[in-house]
């Protein structure tokens, strides 16, 4: 087999065989196939796309290219994945709720990069909490409490890691079959039987429109099912940040408010819907029963208790659940006032995520250090009426020199109208 022929076949719109895809993934991962040939194939795929069969095969090959988590000794394992957004702390809520209802959540999460946050950074802001567990520690935590959320420790889907880095510099990232196979290869390697996907759509998301998000969701669900995993997706709104807190410690506190049954609204709604989907899928019960169970777990405190157990099992101080003074707090809290008036018509959510990153809540480069206390508390969101000079947000940081730039970025993200804009739903659609 020759890489040259594989590139030419895809360039001419042909369907690659299983053997050709396998040859490419193995050859590129081992270093035998050079970057220039892999780049040419990626560009041909970008232009010609891939069939469902090709996409599934590529995903399976990438999932098999490295370590895999073996969860076969556990029952009702369920994973959740979000395609990323601003203020998305749903894992901190949905995972303990689902575990409190009898599912097993053994989850590997990622760090934030650019304008989007990552669950691992949020958990790392809890004093003492460890997200770098050994395999033994991970399994022991799952066995003991049915819930563990950690960072990636093994070499999962190395083929995807290498290909993603190449896509990043060859303008081939925004290709739905390549994105779907990249995400799903890591989910398959993570070992859960059931997978619930939260595909975000809007200005703060990877997929800017609901139509694009649906296409991605459909392909990922298809891959999951093709690989023998129970998989569903919901499409949720990322045209505004989720909830009111952005930034690691601030988001943990907001998640605790939901778990402590003190905060309802869009964050509660999206998190509980995700939890209900996780419960329904893994326990094989109806969605309405699963929703009831999830709601009850918040009301009766069992979800908060589960989160506390996980924090303790991973070395953290579980008292944070009820004593937020134990979480990192910023040296400076700046009240940001609106220069305009009217109804907030649109929030450029990527800009708002960037403003939080400028304050220290995120990284520009992988190596950057995070200020866990940094972030933004919104006081106004889309559809709210704002008077000139009224506070629209509080900026939290330990780096006061960032306030001007971050404040300007935030204010530039807001678009105003004279009349109230139409409210949009948080849950835009589903793919089952
Ligand atoms: N996230 C991934 O893991 N892969 C992609 O291709 C895009 C987003």
mmCIF file of N, CA and C and ligand atoms in Angstrom, residues 160 164 167 173 178-179 182-183 186 206, ligand 1:
data_model
loop_
_atom_site.group_PDB
_atom_site.id
_atom_site.type_symbol
_atom_site.label_atom_id
_atom_site.label_comp_id
_atom_site.label_asym_id
_atom_site.label_seq_id
_atom_site.Cartn_x
_atom_site.Cartn_y
_atom_site.Cartn_z
ATOM 1 N N UNK A 160 -4.862 10.847 17.457
ATOM 2 C CA UNK A 160 -5.651 12.081 17.392
ATOM 3 C C UNK A 160 -4.807 13.273 17.830
ATOM 4 N N UNK A 164 -4.448 16.196 15.397
ATOM 5 C CA UNK A 164 -5.068 17.468 15.767
ATOM 6 C C UNK A 164 -4.046 18.600 15.673
ATOM 7 N N UNK A 167 -3.694 19.382 12.061
ATOM 8 C CA UNK A 167 -4.882 20.095 11.547
ATOM 9 C C UNK A 167 -4.831 21.562 11.949
ATOM 10 N N UNK A 173 -8.992 22.153 10.699
ATOM 11 C CA UNK A 173 -9.716 21.836 11.943
ATOM 12 C C UNK A 173 -11.229 21.796 11.693
ATOM 13 N N UNK A 178 -13.858 15.210 10.746
ATOM 14 C CA UNK A 178 -12.584 15.179 11.490
ATOM 15 C C UNK A 178 -12.796 15.582 12.949
ATOM 16 N N UNK A 179 -13.669 16.554 13.194
ATOM 17 C CA UNK A 179 -13.955 16.954 14.587
ATOM 18 C C UNK A 179 -14.667 15.802 15.307
ATOM 19 N N UNK A 182 -12.321 12.990 16.053
ATOM 20 C CA UNK A 182 -11.336 13.391 17.059
ATOM 21 C C UNK A 182 -11.949 13.297 18.466
ATOM 22 N N UNK A 183 -13.114 13.908 18.643
ATOM 23 C CA UNK A 183 -13.758 13.895 19.964
ATOM 24 C C UNK A 183 -14.127 12.464 20.357
ATOM 25 N N UNK A 186 -11.488 9.890 21.668
ATOM 26 C CA UNK A 186 -11.121 10.028 23.079
ATOM 27 C C UNK A 186 -12.228 9.502 23.992
ATOM 28 N N UNK A 206 -17.530 26.355 19.515
ATOM 29 C CA UNK A 206 -16.804 25.920 18.338
ATOM 30 C C UNK A 206 -17.732 25.960 17.113
HETATM 31 N N1 LIG B 1 -12.023 19.159 20.056
HETATM 32 C C1 LIG B 1 -11.385 18.006 19.750
HETATM 33 O O1 LIG B 1 -11.053 17.221 20.628
HETATM 34 N N2 LIG B 1 -11.118 17.749 18.455
HETATM 35 C C2 LIG B 1 -11.449 18.578 17.448
HETATM 36 O O2 LIG B 1 -11.194 18.278 16.307
HETATM 37 C C3 LIG B 1 -12.112 19.774 17.792
HETATM 38 C C4 LIG B 1 -12.393 20.035 19.101
#
